[in-house]
Amino acid sequence: MVKRTGKALQIASTYIGTIVGAGFATGQEILQFFTRFGYWGTLTIAVATALFIWLGGKMMLIASEIGAKSYEDLNIALFGDKYGKWISHFMLVVLLGVTAVMLAGAGTIFYENWNVSYQSGLLITIAACYFLLRKGMKAILTVNAIVVPVMLLFTALIMLDTFQTPEADRFMTIATDHSVWAAWASPFLYTAFNLSMAQAVLVPLGSEVKDRKTIVLGSWIGGIGIGIMLLAGHIALSVHMPGIQQFAIPMGGIAKQLGHIVQYIYIFLIFAEIFTTLIADIYGLTLQLQERLKWSRPFITLGILAFCYFASQIGFGPLLSTLYPIFGLISLGWLYLVIRRKMAH
């Protein structure tokens, strides 16, 4: 029982760490998908949380059931041989795009907060990624086991601080001029996009864990953890609407008001969150390309890092705003097939 709980917590922290990437940790994603819809945001976060618990678990269970080596195996199981390969090609391109966004996010943090040039920030991050990825899945599990609990603790601190402000209940009353349809579509878009990206890590993780109950428990803890962090971010951002929309890193703007030390820790945590997703995505991409090209793993990892370095020259904001909505729409089709897929047991 203790062993199962420990393993489930490992799954949960990796799940949270993979979902809580650049857009989420900076507050950009929460703003775009939830907070700008005013009081609807709270309800749609509840929908997203339920989807994360149910479908994240289901994806890992399917991977465990078919013994998937990489997410291509999962896509072939979902879409059939011909389309599965096409979807995997597409996911490969998407993941490369998202990985470039993460790297750009890391560079932006160095530049906006630590007085280090954007280019140096990119290169430091790349070096750290390469070093850690030589350790494989173990490194991803270890990094997440450290970063995620600290992030949760910090989220709790920001929540406590927000509740002491006079406008803490704004998230329940804040009006919006966006349509109700857009508000209710967003949790599905958000979950679809994030889960289709997270499959790069969740599929190999699910197929490593043979025990169904451990996977189910892990996805419950992970899904609820993601929900709590979404809600905390949403409540904190609502207090500062609409002015907070001008920041590239909105949560950093909020952390500024908690004093210098807190801000430094928080900015470092945002960086750590981006970093955990970055290594997870590159790991998934490397496995995927290795199945196809049969080249050595370190060589493929270096290639991916080089590509992302050049792509991240475009900048964090432009990459995020153009790539994410397109990926979200295509991911919806993928999500529908995961929902439809019947389990063996």
Short mmCIF file of C-alpha atoms in Angstrom, two decimals:
data_model
loop_
_atom_site.label_atom_id
_atom_site.label_comp_id
_atom_site.label_asym_id
_atom_site.label_seq_id
_atom_site.Cartn_x
_atom_site.Cartn_y
_atom_site.Cartn_z
CA MET A 1 0.00 0.00 0.00
CA VAL A 2 2.78 2.44 0.96
CA LYS A 3 4.67 1.50 -2.20
CA ARG A 4 1.56 2.09 -4.33
CA THR A 5 0.92 5.50 -2.75
CA GLY A 6 4.54 6.52 -3.29
CA LYS A 7 4.40 5.49 -6.96
CA ALA A 8 1.02 7.24 -7.40
CA LEU A 9 2.50 10.45 -5.96
CA GLN A 10 5.39 10.14 -8.41
CA ILE A 11 2.91 9.81 -11.30
CA ALA A 12 0.87 12.74 -9.95
CA SER A 13 3.87 15.07 -9.61
CA THR A 14 5.10 14.18 -13.11
CA TYR A 15 1.58 14.73 -14.47
CA ILE A 16 1.32 18.14 -12.77
CA GLY A 17 4.87 19.08 -13.77
CA THR A 18 4.24 18.22 -17.41
CA ILE A 19 0.95 20.16 -17.65
CA VAL A 20 2.19 23.16 -15.67
CA GLY A 21 4.48 24.46 -18.39
CA ALA A 22 5.42 27.91 -19.59
CA GLY A 23 1.94 29.20 -20.38
CA PHE A 24 0.45 27.89 -17.15
CA ALA A 25 3.17 28.85 -14.66
CA THR A 26 3.52 32.36 -16.08
CA GLY A 27 -0.23 32.88 -15.78
CA GLN A 28 -0.63 33.47 -19.53
CA GLU A 29 -2.65 30.29 -20.14
CA ILE A 30 -4.93 30.80 -17.13
CA LEU A 31 -5.60 34.34 -18.32
CA GLN A 32 -6.35 33.31 -21.92
CA PHE A 33 -8.45 30.22 -21.18
CA PHE A 34 -10.22 31.12 -17.93
CA THR A 35 -9.78 34.51 -16.25
CA ARG A 36 -10.79 36.67 -19.21
CA PHE A 37 -14.22 34.96 -19.09
CA GLY A 38 -14.90 36.50 -15.68
CA TYR A 39 -17.10 34.55 -13.25
CA TRP A 40 -17.53 31.72 -15.80
CA GLY A 41 -13.84 30.94 -15.28
CA THR A 42 -14.42 29.21 -11.94
CA LEU A 43 -17.01 26.82 -13.37
CA THR A 44 -14.97 26.04 -16.47
CA ILE A 45 -11.93 25.27 -14.28
CA ALA A 46 -14.07 22.63 -12.51
CA VAL A 47 -14.87 21.08 -15.93
CA ALA A 48 -11.19 21.11 -16.93
CA THR A 49 -10.21 19.44 -13.62
CA ALA A 50 -12.71 16.61 -14.17
CA LEU A 51 -11.38 16.10 -17.71
CA PHE A 52 -7.78 16.00 -16.48
CA ILE A 53 -8.60 13.34 -13.86
CA TRP A 54 -10.62 11.18 -16.25
CA LEU A 55 -8.70 11.45 -19.52
CA GLY A 56 -5.16 11.71 -18.15
CA GLY A 57 -5.81 8.45 -16.31
CA LYS A 58 -7.44 6.85 -19.33
CA MET A 59 -4.50 7.74 -21.56
CA MET A 60 -2.00 6.17 -19.14
CA LEU A 61 -4.21 3.08 -18.78
CA ILE A 62 -4.41 2.61 -22.57
CA ALA A 63 -0.62 3.02 -22.79
CA SER A 64 -0.17 0.45 -20.02
CA GLU A 65 -2.64 -1.93 -21.68
CA ILE A 66 -0.99 -1.87 -25.13
CA GLY A 67 2.58 -1.54 -23.79
CA ALA A 68 3.18 1.63 -25.81
CA LYS A 69 6.85 2.55 -26.28
CA SER A 70 6.14 6.11 -27.44
CA TYR A 71 3.07 8.20 -28.21
CA GLU A 72 3.10 6.97 -31.82
CA ASP A 73 2.01 3.54 -30.53
CA LEU A 74 -0.90 5.19 -28.72
CA ASN A 75 -1.94 7.15 -31.82
CA ILE A 76 -1.87 4.01 -33.97
CA ALA A 77 -4.12 2.31 -31.39
CA LEU A 78 -6.52 5.29 -31.48
CA PHE A 79 -6.56 6.20 -35.18
CA GLY A 80 -5.46 3.00 -36.91
CA ASP A 81 -2.17 2.41 -38.72
CA LYS A 82 -2.39 4.93 -41.57
CA TYR A 83 -3.89 7.93 -39.75
CA GLY A 84 -2.03 7.16 -36.52
CA LYS A 85 1.28 7.71 -38.27
CA TRP A 86 0.06 11.00 -39.78
CA ILE A 87 -1.19 12.23 -36.42
CA SER A 88 2.18 11.33 -34.91
CA HIS A 89 3.99 13.30 -37.63
CA PHE A 90 1.77 16.24 -36.82
CA MET A 91 2.30 15.85 -33.05
CA LEU A 92 6.03 15.82 -33.70
CA VAL A 93 5.81 19.22 -35.40
CA VAL A 94 3.52 20.55 -32.65
CA LEU A 95 5.80 19.31 -29.88
CA LEU A 96 8.79 20.92 -31.56
CA GLY A 97 6.82 24.17 -31.71
CA VAL A 98 5.78 23.95 -28.07
CA THR A 99 9.31 23.07 -26.99
CA ALA A 100 10.54 26.19 -28.79
CA VAL A 101 7.87 28.20 -26.90
CA MET A 102 9.11 26.76 -23.58
CA LEU A 103 12.69 27.63 -24.42
CA ALA A 104 11.66 31.16 -25.44
CA GLY A 105 9.78 31.41 -22.09
CA ALA A 106 12.95 30.44 -20.22
CA GLY A 107 14.98 33.03 -22.14
CA THR A 108 12.35 35.69 -21.38
CA ILE A 109 12.60 34.98 -17.64
CA PHE A 110 16.37 35.47 -17.68
CA TYR A 111 15.93 38.73 -19.57
CA GLU A 112 12.90 40.21 -17.74
CA ASN A 113 13.91 39.24 -14.21
CA TRP A 114 17.58 38.34 -13.84
CA ASN A 115 19.36 40.91 -16.02
CA VAL A 116 20.84 38.14 -18.16
CA SER A 117 20.55 38.52 -21.93
CA TYR A 118 17.86 36.50 -23.74
CA GLN A 119 20.48 34.58 -25.78
CA SER A 120 22.55 33.65 -22.70
CA GLY A 121 19.34 32.49 -20.97
CA LEU A 122 18.56 30.20 -23.90
CA LEU A 123 22.06 28.71 -23.92
CA ILE A 124 22.16 28.12 -20.13
CA THR A 125 18.77 26.36 -20.33
CA ILE A 126 19.90 24.22 -23.29
CA ALA A 127 23.06 23.10 -21.47
CA ALA A 128 21.08 22.14 -18.35
CA CYS A 129 18.51 20.21 -20.46
CA TYR A 130 21.18 18.24 -22.28
CA PHE A 131 22.98 17.32 -19.06
CA LEU A 132 19.79 16.11 -17.32
CA LEU A 133 18.35 14.25 -20.29
CA ARG A 134 21.30 11.90 -20.36
CA LYS A 135 19.72 10.34 -17.24
CA GLY A 136 16.39 9.54 -18.99
CA MET A 137 13.00 9.09 -17.27
CA LYS A 138 14.63 8.99 -13.81
CA ALA A 139 15.73 12.63 -14.19
CA ILE A 140 12.21 13.73 -15.15
CA LEU A 141 10.65 11.95 -12.15
CA THR A 142 13.27 13.38 -9.76
CA VAL A 143 13.05 16.97 -11.00
CA ASN A 144 9.24 16.90 -10.77
CA ALA A 145 9.28 15.32 -7.31
CA ILE A 146 11.26 18.36 -6.10
CA VAL A 147 9.65 21.20 -8.08
CA VAL A 148 5.95 20.29 -7.87
CA PRO A 149 5.51 20.20 -4.05
CA VAL A 150 7.31 23.58 -3.75
CA MET A 151 5.10 25.00 -6.50
CA LEU A 152 1.96 23.77 -4.68
CA LEU A 153 3.17 25.30 -1.42
CA PHE A 154 3.83 28.57 -3.17
CA THR A 155 0.44 28.53 -4.86
CA ALA A 156 -1.08 28.21 -1.37
CA LEU A 157 0.91 31.29 -0.21
CA ILE A 158 -0.32 33.39 -3.14
CA MET A 159 -3.90 32.24 -2.40
CA LEU A 160 -3.60 33.23 1.28
CA ASP A 161 -2.20 36.61 0.29
CA THR A 162 -5.01 37.15 -2.26
CA PHE A 163 -7.70 36.33 0.31
CA GLN A 164 -6.41 39.15 2.52
CA THR A 165 -7.01 41.75 -0.23
CA PRO A 166 -10.36 43.60 -0.14
CA GLU A 167 -11.31 42.44 -3.65
CA ALA A 168 -10.55 38.75 -3.10
CA ASP A 169 -14.04 37.68 -4.21
CA ARG A 170 -13.82 39.38 -7.62
CA PHE A 171 -13.45 36.03 -9.37
CA MET A 172 -17.14 35.37 -8.48
CA THR A 173 -18.48 38.70 -9.72
CA ILE A 174 -16.17 39.90 -12.50
CA ALA A 175 -18.10 40.53 -15.72
CA THR A 176 -16.95 39.63 -19.21
CA ASP A 177 -17.81 40.76 -22.73
CA HIS A 178 -16.75 37.42 -24.25
CA SER A 179 -19.43 34.98 -25.38
CA VAL A 180 -20.68 32.18 -23.14
CA TRP A 181 -19.89 29.71 -25.95
CA ALA A 182 -16.25 30.77 -26.01
CA ALA A 183 -16.12 30.43 -22.21
CA TRP A 184 -17.50 26.87 -22.26
CA ALA A 185 -15.39 25.76 -25.23
CA SER A 186 -12.20 26.82 -23.49
CA PRO A 187 -11.89 24.02 -20.86
CA PHE A 188 -12.20 21.44 -23.66
CA LEU A 189 -9.67 23.25 -25.84
CA TYR A 190 -7.36 23.66 -22.88
CA THR A 191 -7.53 20.02 -21.77
CA ALA A 192 -7.26 18.71 -25.32
CA PHE A 193 -4.21 20.77 -26.06
CA ASN A 194 -2.43 20.01 -22.79
CA LEU A 195 -3.15 16.29 -22.78
CA SER A 196 -2.15 15.81 -26.40
CA MET A 197 1.15 17.54 -25.54
CA ALA A 198 1.59 15.61 -22.28
CA GLN A 199 1.27 12.25 -24.04
CA ALA A 200 4.99 12.50 -24.88
CA VAL A 201 5.63 11.80 -21.17
CA LEU A 202 2.40 10.20 -19.92
CA VAL A 203 2.49 7.38 -22.50
CA PRO A 204 5.97 6.05 -21.58
CA LEU A 205 5.10 6.64 -17.89
CA GLY A 206 1.82 4.70 -18.16
CA SER A 207 3.44 1.78 -19.95
CA GLU A 208 6.17 1.57 -17.28
CA VAL A 209 3.57 1.29 -14.49
CA LYS A 210 1.79 -2.03 -14.75
CA ASP A 211 -0.64 -1.54 -11.86
CA ARG A 212 -4.05 -0.08 -12.82
CA LYS A 213 -4.92 1.15 -9.32
CA THR A 214 -1.64 3.09 -9.05
CA ILE A 215 -2.34 4.84 -12.38
CA VAL A 216 -5.91 5.70 -11.35
CA LEU A 217 -4.79 7.06 -7.97
CA GLY A 218 -1.97 9.03 -9.60
CA SER A 219 -4.33 10.63 -12.13
CA TRP A 220 -6.81 11.60 -9.37
CA ILE A 221 -4.10 13.27 -7.27
CA GLY A 222 -2.53 14.86 -10.34
CA GLY A 223 -5.82 16.11 -11.81
CA ILE A 224 -6.96 17.64 -8.51
CA GLY A 225 -3.52 19.25 -8.06
CA ILE A 226 -3.78 20.84 -11.52
CA GLY A 227 -7.31 22.05 -10.70
CA ILE A 228 -6.21 23.68 -7.42
CA MET A 229 -3.33 25.46 -9.17
CA LEU A 230 -5.62 26.68 -11.96
CA LEU A 231 -8.12 28.01 -9.41
CA ALA A 232 -5.42 29.71 -7.31
CA GLY A 233 -4.00 31.43 -10.38
CA HIS A 234 -7.48 32.43 -11.55
CA ILE A 235 -8.44 33.95 -8.17
CA ALA A 236 -5.16 35.88 -7.94
CA LEU A 237 -5.35 37.15 -11.54
CA SER A 238 -9.03 38.18 -11.17
CA VAL A 239 -8.13 40.67 -8.42
CA HIS A 240 -5.77 42.45 -10.81
CA MET A 241 -7.96 42.42 -13.94
CA PRO A 242 -7.89 44.03 -16.46
CA GLY A 243 -4.51 45.73 -15.88
CA ILE A 244 -2.62 42.44 -15.40
CA GLN A 245 -3.14 41.58 -19.09
CA GLN A 246 -0.25 43.84 -20.11
CA PHE A 247 2.43 41.57 -18.56
CA ALA A 248 4.20 38.83 -20.56
CA ILE A 249 4.48 36.99 -17.23
CA PRO A 250 1.34 38.02 -15.25
CA MET A 251 2.06 35.87 -12.18
CA GLY A 252 5.47 37.52 -11.91
CA GLY A 253 3.65 40.85 -11.75
CA ILE A 254 1.55 39.60 -8.84
CA ALA A 255 4.56 38.10 -7.06
CA LYS A 256 6.27 41.54 -7.21
CA GLN A 257 3.76 42.83 -4.67
CA LEU A 258 4.71 40.14 -2.13
CA GLY A 259 8.21 41.55 -1.68
CA HIS A 260 11.57 40.88 -3.29
CA ILE A 261 12.41 37.51 -1.72
CA VAL A 262 9.05 36.00 -2.56
CA GLN A 263 9.27 37.36 -6.08
CA TYR A 264 12.72 35.86 -6.64
CA ILE A 265 11.59 32.45 -5.39
CA TYR A 266 8.45 32.59 -7.50
CA ILE A 267 10.28 33.61 -10.66
CA PHE A 268 12.75 30.79 -10.06
CA LEU A 269 9.82 28.39 -9.64
CA ILE A 270 8.26 29.57 -12.90
CA PHE A 271 11.59 28.85 -14.54
CA ALA A 272 11.72 25.41 -12.89
CA GLU A 273 8.20 24.63 -14.14
CA ILE A 274 9.09 25.62 -17.69
CA PHE A 275 12.23 23.54 -17.37
CA THR A 276 10.38 20.40 -16.21
CA THR A 277 8.03 20.59 -19.21
CA LEU A 278 10.93 21.30 -21.51
CA ILE A 279 12.89 18.20 -20.51
CA ALA A 280 9.70 16.12 -20.58
CA ASP A 281 8.85 17.24 -24.13
CA ILE A 282 12.39 16.75 -25.41
CA TYR A 283 12.46 13.29 -23.83
CA GLY A 284 9.23 12.33 -25.61
CA LEU A 285 10.48 13.75 -28.90
CA THR A 286 13.78 11.91 -28.62
CA LEU A 287 12.05 8.55 -28.03
CA GLN A 288 9.77 9.24 -30.96
CA LEU A 289 12.58 10.16 -33.37
CA GLN A 290 14.76 7.31 -32.17
CA GLU A 291 12.06 4.80 -33.16
CA ARG A 292 12.12 6.30 -36.67
CA LEU A 293 15.73 7.25 -37.33
CA LYS A 294 17.66 4.71 -35.22
CA TRP A 295 20.26 7.41 -34.40
CA SER A 296 21.88 7.70 -30.97
CA ARG A 297 19.81 9.38 -28.26
CA PRO A 298 22.33 12.15 -27.33
CA PHE A 299 22.66 13.10 -31.00
CA ILE A 300 18.88 13.39 -31.46
CA THR A 301 18.57 15.43 -28.23
CA LEU A 302 21.23 17.86 -29.47
CA GLY A 303 19.43 18.19 -32.81
CA ILE A 304 16.11 19.01 -31.11
CA LEU A 305 17.79 21.57 -28.84
CA ALA A 306 19.47 23.23 -31.83
CA PHE A 307 16.15 23.45 -33.71
CA CYS A 308 14.39 24.96 -30.67
CA TYR A 309 17.17 27.49 -30.21
CA PHE A 310 16.65 28.83 -33.73
CA ALA A 311 12.84 28.75 -33.45
CA SER A 312 12.90 30.59 -30.11
CA GLN A 313 14.46 33.62 -31.82
CA ILE A 314 10.88 34.54 -32.80
CA GLY A 315 10.09 35.36 -29.13
CA PHE A 316 7.76 34.00 -26.43
CA GLY A 317 4.61 36.12 -26.98
CA PRO A 318 4.28 35.73 -30.78
CA LEU A 319 5.00 31.97 -30.61
CA LEU A 320 2.42 31.40 -27.87
CA SER A 321 -0.39 33.42 -29.46
CA THR A 322 -0.07 31.91 -32.95
CA LEU A 323 0.73 28.27 -32.23
CA TYR A 324 -1.50 27.42 -29.26
CA PRO A 325 -4.99 28.10 -30.71
CA ILE A 326 -4.26 26.05 -33.88
CA PHE A 327 -2.94 23.14 -31.82
CA GLY A 328 -5.94 23.35 -29.49
CA LEU A 329 -8.46 22.89 -32.29
CA ILE A 330 -6.66 19.90 -33.79
CA SER A 331 -6.20 18.36 -30.35
CA LEU A 332 -10.01 18.36 -29.89
CA GLY A 333 -10.35 15.62 -32.51
CA TRP A 334 -7.68 13.63 -30.71
CA LEU A 335 -9.46 14.13 -27.35
CA TYR A 336 -12.75 12.87 -28.84
CA LEU A 337 -11.05 9.61 -29.91
CA VAL A 338 -9.50 9.12 -26.47
CA ILE A 339 -13.00 9.52 -24.95
CA ARG A 340 -14.50 7.04 -27.43
CA ARG A 341 -11.81 4.41 -27.01
CA LYS A 342 -13.11 1.40 -25.04
CA MET A 343 -10.91 -0.15 -22.39
CA ALA A 344 -10.21 -3.88 -22.36
CA HIS A 345 -11.20 -4.33 -18.71
#
